Amino acid sequence: MIPSPVPTELQNLTQVEEMLIARALPIMRVYIKPGGQRGYSGHCVNLPQNVKELASSLPRYPKDLSVIIVKVKADLMTVETENEIISNDDVMSDLGPPTENPSEDIVYNNSTDMNSFLPVGEQQEQEIEAVRNQLSANEPMTWPTIESEPLNEYQISYLATMAFPTLFPDGKGDPTNQSILRNVPLQERIKHLLKFAEFIDGKWVYRFANHPRFSYWAFNMIHRKRILEQSGIFIKQNPGEAHLTIDELREMAASDNSTLLMSKVSRYIGNIAGTNAYWNKVREELKAIITNVGAPTLFFTFSSADMHWPELHALFGANTGNATSEARRQNVINNPHIVDWFFTQRLEKFVKHWLYDTLGAKWHWFRYEYQGRGSIHCHGTAKLHNDPGLCQLTQIALKGFLAQKFKNENDCSDTTELDQDIEAGQKAADTVCQYVDWLLSTINPNPPDEDMWIRPEVHPCQKSHHDILEHEKQSDYVDLLNMVQRHTRCSTSYCLRKKSNETELKCRFHFPFDICPKTKLEFEKIHTSGDNEHYRAKIVTKRNDSRLNNHQQLQLQEWRANCDIQVVIDHYACVEYLTKYAAKGEPRSPILKQAFNSIVQNVDSNTDPHRVIKKVVMKSLGERDYAAQETMHHLLSLKLHSSSFKVMPVSLNGSRRVRDTASIDEGESCTDYSLLDVYANREQYD
């Protein structure tokens, strides 16, 4: 499955030119994200296109143009016509006396782009202009006729060749070739093509991964195939819903009783990686982990310095020392598969080194996510062996805080018990603060606001950790703090938000912070609907820079990009994190419900209900957009999240599986025990 080289005639075609000669035209929405990276949204449909019309309207050979090309160079003049060539032997040698202006005697200029001219009256035009004028003299060419009936991408052979002639000039390596002897899954074929590289002009060129549309086209085809498979499985395993009529579905939508149906459908969609239902399932798994093994010690975030990392740009064959910022940017845009893969490899190795070998982690969990500009980053959580029990200590400190508050507000005759709680609470708070100071920092040795720091000529992220000399480590640390760890500007497009009950815009990351001379544990009142007062603990770190983000020096200097670290001191913080980061997609029911109501009300009464359910799922999953790096992440079969635990969901609805009648002895039950049956009769297994 090795594609053939691209012939000269098909090299360097623009996307419009390639679409113009394609026998199948993929209709899809591809756009440019902020920063230059590409993305796509919606679904793709392939329409047949008649390119014979275009072929017959264009001249096939230069001789078909009514243009006479004259080439004049020094003392040699050659005139090319359709039928003959006139050499300088047939041209009069006496060209007349020179003019008074020597520059007028020059009939050939080596500095011009073209060396051929066309005599038109008393003027001379360059060849390219003459050809262009000849073509534009005719009526504008119309786009080839596009048929309205889409092609079936699962049955049409060589569809990729028809849609992308510059990638498959002769059909070799086409992943949609139906006659391949080995039954290789479509995704494996696409993965092979994305990794296919050619060494051109001293660097590796990934023809398929670099293409602006091919990866989205392939991913959408695979994605829709999985949707149809899961929809089919749902219909087979839920015969009650499968036999619903269109009228019953409409009545369900009108009476707002579709929640149960959509909940069942959502469980099947959860098997499709990257969907909102998938992330909801992952969130429930993380909640189960925390419920069973306890709250984690810390949250962490790692961003990508994809424009700077020298190890990454070395993979592009670029001279990292002399590459311009624009060259680096183009490397990232043109090679999203390498950028995404490199980040995952770097992170997995760093987690092992930093979390386990250095901090001594017991377990971890993290997920990959994609920024608005399309770059990958990571959010995660971990439990450390030396965790002193931060959540329990915080509760003790809260009890001491409330005891102190009660003592201050009331005149108590016996304060012995209160004093004990206050003392225990203070010790617990001190332990928490000491642990926080050991784990992270918000101290800047040389803040830029003091005008003592000099901005380095080379961005610190462009340096490898191994290249930093011992005496340079402190200055390197300061450079990283001031270049990547400071939240220097707030904007409405990024962080400024306004709550419903407030009038002012505020930074969602709470910058700028107040300067604080010492780390302390504070308790803030939570607004609740009841009369009882509730308080939430909050760590205020020692700080001399109001714009500096939480960090750890070892973490920052070895990762060499923006990162964040937070401690977990109460269960509320865990829940907030899960809601915010573990499943950022919209809640599964509203999206499915909206799609269901929209489709059911607009379909014909004779439509197959099975098709309606498939349309609902297809529409709900076509609403979100995918960045180039995220698309590559899926196509390369890279995992979306990592965990030290494997969570097995178990159904407790009491249903039983019917046994094979051949294996049933007389008097035995014809069904297997459910998990509830096993639990009810657990004594017999002791």
CSV table of N, CA and C in Angstrom, one decimal, residues 412-521:
chain,number,residue,atom,x,y,z
A,412,CYS,N,-19.1,32.4,76.6
A,412,CYS,CA,-19.1,31.0,77.1
A,412,CYS,C,-18.4,30.9,78.5
A,413,SER,N,-19.0,30.2,79.4
A,413,SER,CA,-18.4,30.0,80.7
A,413,SER,C,-17.3,28.9,80.7
A,414,ASP,N,-17.5,27.9,79.9
A,414,ASP,CA,-16.5,26.8,79.8
A,414,ASP,C,-16.1,26.7,78.3
A,415,THR,N,-14.8,27.1,78.1
A,415,THR,CA,-14.3,27.1,76.7
A,415,THR,C,-13.3,26.0,76.5
A,416,THR,N,-13.2,25.0,77.4
A,416,THR,CA,-12.2,24.0,77.3
A,416,THR,C,-12.2,23.2,75.9
A,417,GLU,N,-13.4,22.8,75.6
A,417,GLU,CA,-13.6,22.0,74.4
A,417,GLU,C,-13.3,22.9,73.2
A,418,LEU,N,-13.8,24.1,73.3
A,418,LEU,CA,-13.6,25.0,72.1
A,418,LEU,C,-12.1,25.3,71.9
A,419,ASP,N,-11.4,25.5,73.0
A,419,ASP,CA,-10.0,25.8,73.0
A,419,ASP,C,-9.2,24.6,72.4
A,420,GLN,N,-9.6,23.4,72.7
A,420,GLN,CA,-9.0,22.2,72.1
A,420,GLN,C,-9.2,22.2,70.6
A,421,ASP,N,-10.4,22.5,70.2
A,421,ASP,CA,-10.7,22.5,68.8
A,421,ASP,C,-9.9,23.6,68.0
A,422,ILE,N,-9.8,24.7,68.7
A,422,ILE,CA,-9.1,25.8,68.1
A,422,ILE,C,-7.6,25.5,67.9
A,423,GLU,N,-7.0,24.9,69.0
A,423,GLU,CA,-5.6,24.5,68.9
A,423,GLU,C,-5.4,23.4,67.9
A,424,ALA,N,-6.3,22.4,67.8
A,424,ALA,CA,-6.1,21.3,66.8
A,424,ALA,C,-6.3,21.9,65.4
A,425,GLY,N,-7.2,22.8,65.3
A,425,GLY,CA,-7.4,23.4,64.0
A,425,GLY,C,-6.2,24.2,63.5
A,426,GLN,N,-5.6,24.9,64.4
A,426,GLN,CA,-4.4,25.7,64.1
A,426,GLN,C,-3.2,24.8,63.6
A,427,LYS,N,-3.0,23.7,64.4
A,427,LYS,CA,-2.0,22.8,64.0
A,427,LYS,C,-2.3,22.2,62.6
A,428,ALA,N,-3.5,21.8,62.4
A,428,ALA,CA,-3.9,21.2,61.1
A,428,ALA,C,-3.6,22.2,60.0
A,429,ALA,N,-4.0,23.5,60.2
A,429,ALA,CA,-3.8,24.5,59.2
A,429,ALA,C,-2.3,24.8,58.9
A,430,ASP,N,-1.5,24.7,60.0
A,430,ASP,CA,-0.1,24.9,59.8
A,430,ASP,C,0.5,23.7,59.0
A,431,THR,N,0.0,22.5,59.2
A,431,THR,CA,0.5,21.4,58.5
A,431,THR,C,0.2,21.5,57.0
A,432,VAL,N,-1.0,21.9,56.7
A,432,VAL,CA,-1.5,22.1,55.3
A,432,VAL,C,-0.6,23.1,54.6
A,433,CYS,N,-0.4,24.3,55.3
A,433,CYS,CA,0.4,25.3,54.7
A,433,CYS,C,1.9,24.9,54.4
A,434,GLN,N,2.4,24.2,55.4
A,434,GLN,CA,3.8,23.7,55.2
A,434,GLN,C,3.9,22.7,54.0
A,435,TYR,N,2.9,21.9,53.8
A,435,TYR,CA,2.9,21.0,52.7
A,435,TYR,C,2.7,21.7,51.4
A,436,VAL,N,1.9,22.7,51.4
A,436,VAL,CA,1.7,23.5,50.2
A,436,VAL,C,3.0,24.2,49.8
A,437,ASP,N,3.7,24.8,50.8
A,437,ASP,CA,5.0,25.5,50.5
A,437,ASP,C,6.0,24.5,50.0
A,438,TRP,N,6.0,23.3,50.4
A,438,TRP,CA,6.9,22.3,49.9
A,438,TRP,C,6.5,21.9,48.4
A,439,LEU,N,5.3,21.8,48.1
A,439,LEU,CA,4.8,21.3,46.8
A,439,LEU,C,4.9,22.4,45.7
A,440,LEU,N,4.5,23.6,46.0
A,440,LEU,CA,4.4,24.6,44.9
A,440,LEU,C,4.8,26.0,45.4
A,441,SER,N,4.9,26.9,44.5
A,441,SER,CA,5.3,28.3,44.8
A,441,SER,C,4.7,29.3,43.9
A,442,THR,N,4.5,30.5,44.5
A,442,THR,CA,4.1,31.7,43.7
A,442,THR,C,5.1,32.9,44.0
A,443,ILE,N,6.3,32.5,44.2
A,443,ILE,CA,7.4,33.5,44.5
A,443,ILE,C,8.2,33.7,43.2
A,444,ASN,N,8.4,34.9,42.8
A,444,ASN,CA,9.2,35.2,41.6
A,444,ASN,C,10.5,35.9,42.1
A,445,PRO,N,11.7,35.2,41.9
A,445,PRO,CA,13.0,35.8,42.4
A,445,PRO,C,13.3,37.2,41.7
A,446,ASN,N,12.8,37.4,40.5
A,446,ASN,CA,13.1,38.7,39.8
A,446,ASN,C,11.9,39.1,39.0
A,447,PRO,N,10.9,39.7,39.6
A,447,PRO,CA,9.7,40.1,38.9
A,447,PRO,C,10.0,41.2,37.9
A,448,PRO,N,9.4,41.1,36.7
A,448,PRO,CA,9.7,42.1,35.6
A,448,PRO,C,9.2,43.5,36.0
A,449,ASP,N,8.3,43.6,36.9
A,449,ASP,CA,7.8,44.9,37.3
A,449,ASP,C,8.8,45.7,38.0
A,450,GLU,N,9.9,45.1,38.6
A,450,GLU,CA,10.9,45.8,39.3
A,450,GLU,C,12.0,46.3,38.4
A,451,ASP,N,11.9,46.1,37.1
A,451,ASP,CA,12.8,46.6,36.1
A,451,ASP,C,14.2,46.1,36.3
A,452,MET,N,14.4,44.9,36.9
A,452,MET,CA,15.7,44.3,37.0
A,452,MET,C,15.9,43.1,36.1
A,453,TRP,N,14.9,42.6,35.5
A,453,TRP,CA,15.0,41.5,34.7
A,453,TRP,C,15.2,41.9,33.2
A,454,ILE,N,16.1,41.3,32.5
A,454,ILE,CA,16.4,41.6,31.1
A,454,ILE,C,15.8,40.4,30.3
A,455,ARG,N,15.0,40.8,29.3
A,455,ARG,CA,14.4,39.8,28.4
A,455,ARG,C,15.4,39.1,27.6
A,456,PRO,N,15.5,37.7,27.6
A,456,PRO,CA,16.5,37.0,26.9
A,456,PRO,C,16.3,37.1,25.4
A,457,GLU,N,17.4,37.0,24.6
A,457,GLU,CA,17.3,37.0,23.2
A,457,GLU,C,16.6,35.8,22.6
A,458,VAL,N,16.9,34.6,23.2
A,458,VAL,CA,16.4,33.4,22.8
A,458,VAL,C,15.3,33.0,23.8
A,459,HIS,N,14.1,32.6,23.3
A,459,HIS,CA,13.1,32.2,24.2
A,459,HIS,C,13.5,31.0,25.0
A,460,PRO,N,13.3,31.0,26.3
A,460,PRO,CA,13.8,29.9,27.2
A,460,PRO,C,13.2,28.5,26.8
A,461,CYS,N,12.0,28.5,26.2
A,461,CYS,CA,11.4,27.2,25.8
A,461,CYS,C,12.1,26.6,24.6
A,462,GLN,N,12.9,27.4,23.9
A,462,GLN,CA,13.7,26.9,22.8
A,462,GLN,C,15.0,26.2,23.2
A,463,LYS,N,15.2,26.2,24.5
A,463,LYS,CA,16.4,25.5,25.1
A,463,LYS,C,16.0,24.2,25.7
A,464,SER,N,16.9,23.2,25.5
A,464,SER,CA,16.6,21.9,26.1
A,464,SER,C,17.1,21.9,27.5
A,465,HIS,N,16.4,21.2,28.4
A,465,HIS,CA,16.8,21.1,29.8
A,465,HIS,C,18.2,20.6,30.0
A,466,HIS,N,18.7,19.7,29.1
A,466,HIS,CA,20.0,19.2,29.3
A,466,HIS,C,21.1,20.2,28.9
A,467,ASP,N,20.7,21.2,28.2
A,467,ASP,CA,21.7,22.2,27.7
A,467,ASP,C,21.9,23.3,28.7
A,468,ILE,N,21.1,23.3,29.8
A,468,ILE,CA,21.3,24.4,30.8
A,468,ILE,C,22.4,24.1,31.7
A,469,LEU,N,23.4,24.9,31.8
A,469,LEU,CA,24.5,24.7,32.7
A,469,LEU,C,24.1,25.0,34.1
A,470,GLU,N,24.9,24.4,35.1
A,470,GLU,CA,24.5,24.5,36.5
A,470,GLU,C,24.4,26.0,36.9
A,471,HIS,N,25.4,26.8,36.5
A,471,HIS,CA,25.4,28.2,37.0
A,471,HIS,C,24.3,29.0,36.2
A,472,GLU,N,23.6,28.5,35.2
A,472,GLU,CA,22.6,29.2,34.5
A,472,GLU,C,21.2,28.8,34.9
A,473,LYS,N,21.1,27.8,35.8
A,473,LYS,CA,19.8,27.3,36.1
A,473,LYS,C,18.9,28.3,36.8
A,474,GLN,N,19.4,29.1,37.7
A,474,GLN,CA,18.6,30.1,38.4
A,474,GLN,C,18.1,31.2,37.4
A,475,SER,N,19.0,31.7,36.5
A,475,SER,CA,18.5,32.7,35.5
A,475,SER,C,17.5,32.1,34.5
A,476,ASP,N,17.7,30.8,34.2
A,476,ASP,CA,16.8,30.1,33.3
A,476,ASP,C,15.4,30.0,34.0
A,477,TYR,N,15.4,29.7,35.3
A,477,TYR,CA,14.2,29.6,36.0
A,477,TYR,C,13.4,30.9,36.0
A,478,VAL,N,14.1,32.0,36.2
A,478,VAL,CA,13.5,33.3,36.2
A,478,VAL,C,13.0,33.7,34.8
A,479,ASP,N,13.7,33.3,33.8
A,479,ASP,CA,13.3,33.6,32.4
A,479,ASP,C,12.0,32.8,32.1
A,480,LEU,N,11.9,31.6,32.5
A,480,LEU,CA,10.7,30.8,32.3
A,480,LEU,C,9.5,31.4,33.1
A,481,LEU,N,9.8,31.8,34.3
A,481,LEU,CA,8.7,32.4,35.1
A,481,LEU,C,8.1,33.6,34.4
A,482,ASN,N,9.0,34.5,33.9
A,482,ASN,CA,8.5,35.8,33.3
A,482,ASN,C,8.0,35.6,31.9
A,483,MET,N,8.4,34.5,31.2
A,483,MET,CA,8.0,34.4,29.8
A,483,MET,C,6.8,33.5,29.6
A,484,VAL,N,6.6,32.5,30.5
A,484,VAL,CA,5.5,31.6,30.3
A,484,VAL,C,4.5,31.4,31.5
A,485,GLN,N,4.9,31.9,32.7
A,485,GLN,CA,4.1,31.6,33.9
A,485,GLN,C,3.3,32.8,34.4
A,486,ARG,N,3.4,33.9,33.7
A,486,ARG,CA,2.7,35.1,34.2
A,486,ARG,C,1.5,35.4,33.3
A,487,HIS,N,0.4,35.6,34.0
A,487,HIS,CA,-0.9,36.0,33.3
A,487,HIS,C,-0.8,37.5,33.1
A,488,THR,N,-0.2,37.9,32.1
A,488,THR,CA,0.1,39.4,31.9
A,488,THR,C,-1.1,40.2,31.5
A,489,ARG,N,-2.0,39.6,30.8
A,489,ARG,CA,-3.1,40.4,30.2
A,489,ARG,C,-4.4,39.7,30.3
A,490,CYS,N,-5.5,40.4,30.7
A,490,CYS,CA,-6.8,39.8,30.7
A,490,CYS,C,-7.6,40.4,29.5
A,491,SER,N,-8.4,39.6,28.9
A,491,SER,CA,-9.2,40.1,27.8
A,491,SER,C,-10.6,39.3,27.8
A,492,THR,N,-11.5,39.9,27.1
A,492,THR,CA,-12.9,39.3,27.1
A,492,THR,C,-12.9,38.1,26.2
A,493,SER,N,-11.9,38.0,25.2
A,493,SER,CA,-11.9,36.8,24.4
A,493,SER,C,-11.3,35.6,25.1
A,494,TYR,N,-10.7,35.8,26.2
A,494,TYR,CA,-10.0,34.7,26.9
A,494,TYR,C,-10.5,34.5,28.3
A,495,CYS,N,-10.3,35.4,29.2
A,495,CYS,CA,-10.6,35.1,30.6
A,495,CYS,C,-11.6,36.1,31.3
A,496,LEU,N,-11.9,37.2,30.8
A,496,LEU,CA,-12.8,38.1,31.5
A,496,LEU,C,-14.2,37.6,31.3
A,497,ARG,N,-14.9,37.4,32.4
A,497,ARG,CA,-16.3,37.0,32.5
A,497,ARG,C,-17.1,37.8,33.4
A,498,LYS,N,-18.4,37.8,33.2
A,498,LYS,CA,-19.3,38.6,34.1
A,498,LYS,C,-20.4,37.6,34.6
A,499,LYS,N,-20.5,37.4,35.9
A,499,LYS,CA,-21.5,36.6,36.5
A,499,LYS,C,-22.9,37.3,36.4
A,500,SER,N,-23.9,36.5,36.5
A,500,SER,CA,-25.3,37.0,36.3
A,500,SER,C,-25.6,38.0,37.4
A,501,ASN,N,-25.1,37.8,38.6
A,501,ASN,CA,-25.4,38.7,39.7
A,501,ASN,C,-24.4,39.8,39.9
A,502,GLU,N,-23.5,40.0,38.9
A,502,GLU,CA,-22.4,41.0,39.0
A,502,GLU,C,-22.4,41.9,37.8
A,503,THR,N,-21.9,43.1,38.0
A,503,THR,CA,-21.9,44.1,36.9
A,503,THR,C,-20.5,44.3,36.2
A,504,GLU,N,-19.4,43.9,37.0
A,504,GLU,CA,-18.1,44.0,36.5
A,504,GLU,C,-17.5,42.7,35.9
A,505,LEU,N,-16.7,42.9,34.9
A,505,LEU,CA,-16.0,41.8,34.3
A,505,LEU,C,-14.8,41.4,35.2
A,506,LYS,N,-14.7,40.1,35.5
A,506,LYS,CA,-13.6,39.6,36.3
A,506,LYS,C,-12.9,38.4,35.6
A,507,CYS,N,-11.6,38.3,35.9
A,507,CYS,CA,-10.8,37.2,35.4
A,507,CYS,C,-11.2,35.9,36.0
A,508,ARG,N,-11.5,34.9,35.1
A,508,ARG,CA,-12.0,33.6,35.6
A,508,ARG,C,-10.8,32.9,36.3
A,509,PHE,N,-9.6,33.3,36.1
A,509,PHE,CA,-8.5,32.8,36.9
A,509,PHE,C,-8.1,33.6,38.1
A,510,HIS,N,-8.9,34.6,38.4
A,510,HIS,CA,-8.8,35.4,39.6
A,510,HIS,C,-7.5,36.3,39.6
A,511,PHE,N,-6.9,36.6,38.5
A,511,PHE,CA,-5.8,37.5,38.4
A,511,PHE,C,-6.3,38.9,38.4
A,512,PRO,N,-5.6,39.9,38.9
A,512,PRO,CA,-4.4,39.8,39.7
A,512,PRO,C,-4.7,39.4,41.2
A,513,PHE,N,-3.7,38.6,41.8
A,513,PHE,CA,-3.9,38.3,43.2
A,513,PHE,C,-3.2,39.3,44.1
A,514,ASP,N,-3.6,39.3,45.3
A,514,ASP,CA,-3.0,40.2,46.3
A,514,ASP,C,-1.7,39.6,46.7
A,515,ILE,N,-0.8,40.5,47.0
A,515,ILE,CA,0.5,40.1,47.5
A,515,ILE,C,0.3,39.6,49.0
A,516,CYS,N,1.0,38.5,49.2
A,516,CYS,CA,0.8,37.8,50.5
A,516,CYS,C,2.2,37.4,51.1
A,517,PRO,N,2.5,37.8,52.3
A,517,PRO,CA,3.8,37.5,52.9
A,517,PRO,C,4.0,36.1,53.4
A,518,LYS,N,2.8,35.3,53.6
A,518,LYS,CA,2.9,34.0,54.2
A,518,LYS,C,1.7,33.2,53.7
A,519,THR,N,2.0,31.9,53.4
A,519,THR,CA,0.9,31.0,53.0
A,519,THR,C,-0.1,30.8,54.2
A,520,LYS,N,-1.4,30.8,53.9
A,520,LYS,CA,-2.4,30.7,55.0
A,520,LYS,C,-3.6,30.0,54.4
A,521,LEU,N,-4.4,29.5,55.3
A,521,LEU,CA,-5.6,28.8,55.0
A,521,LEU,C,-6.8,29.7,55.4
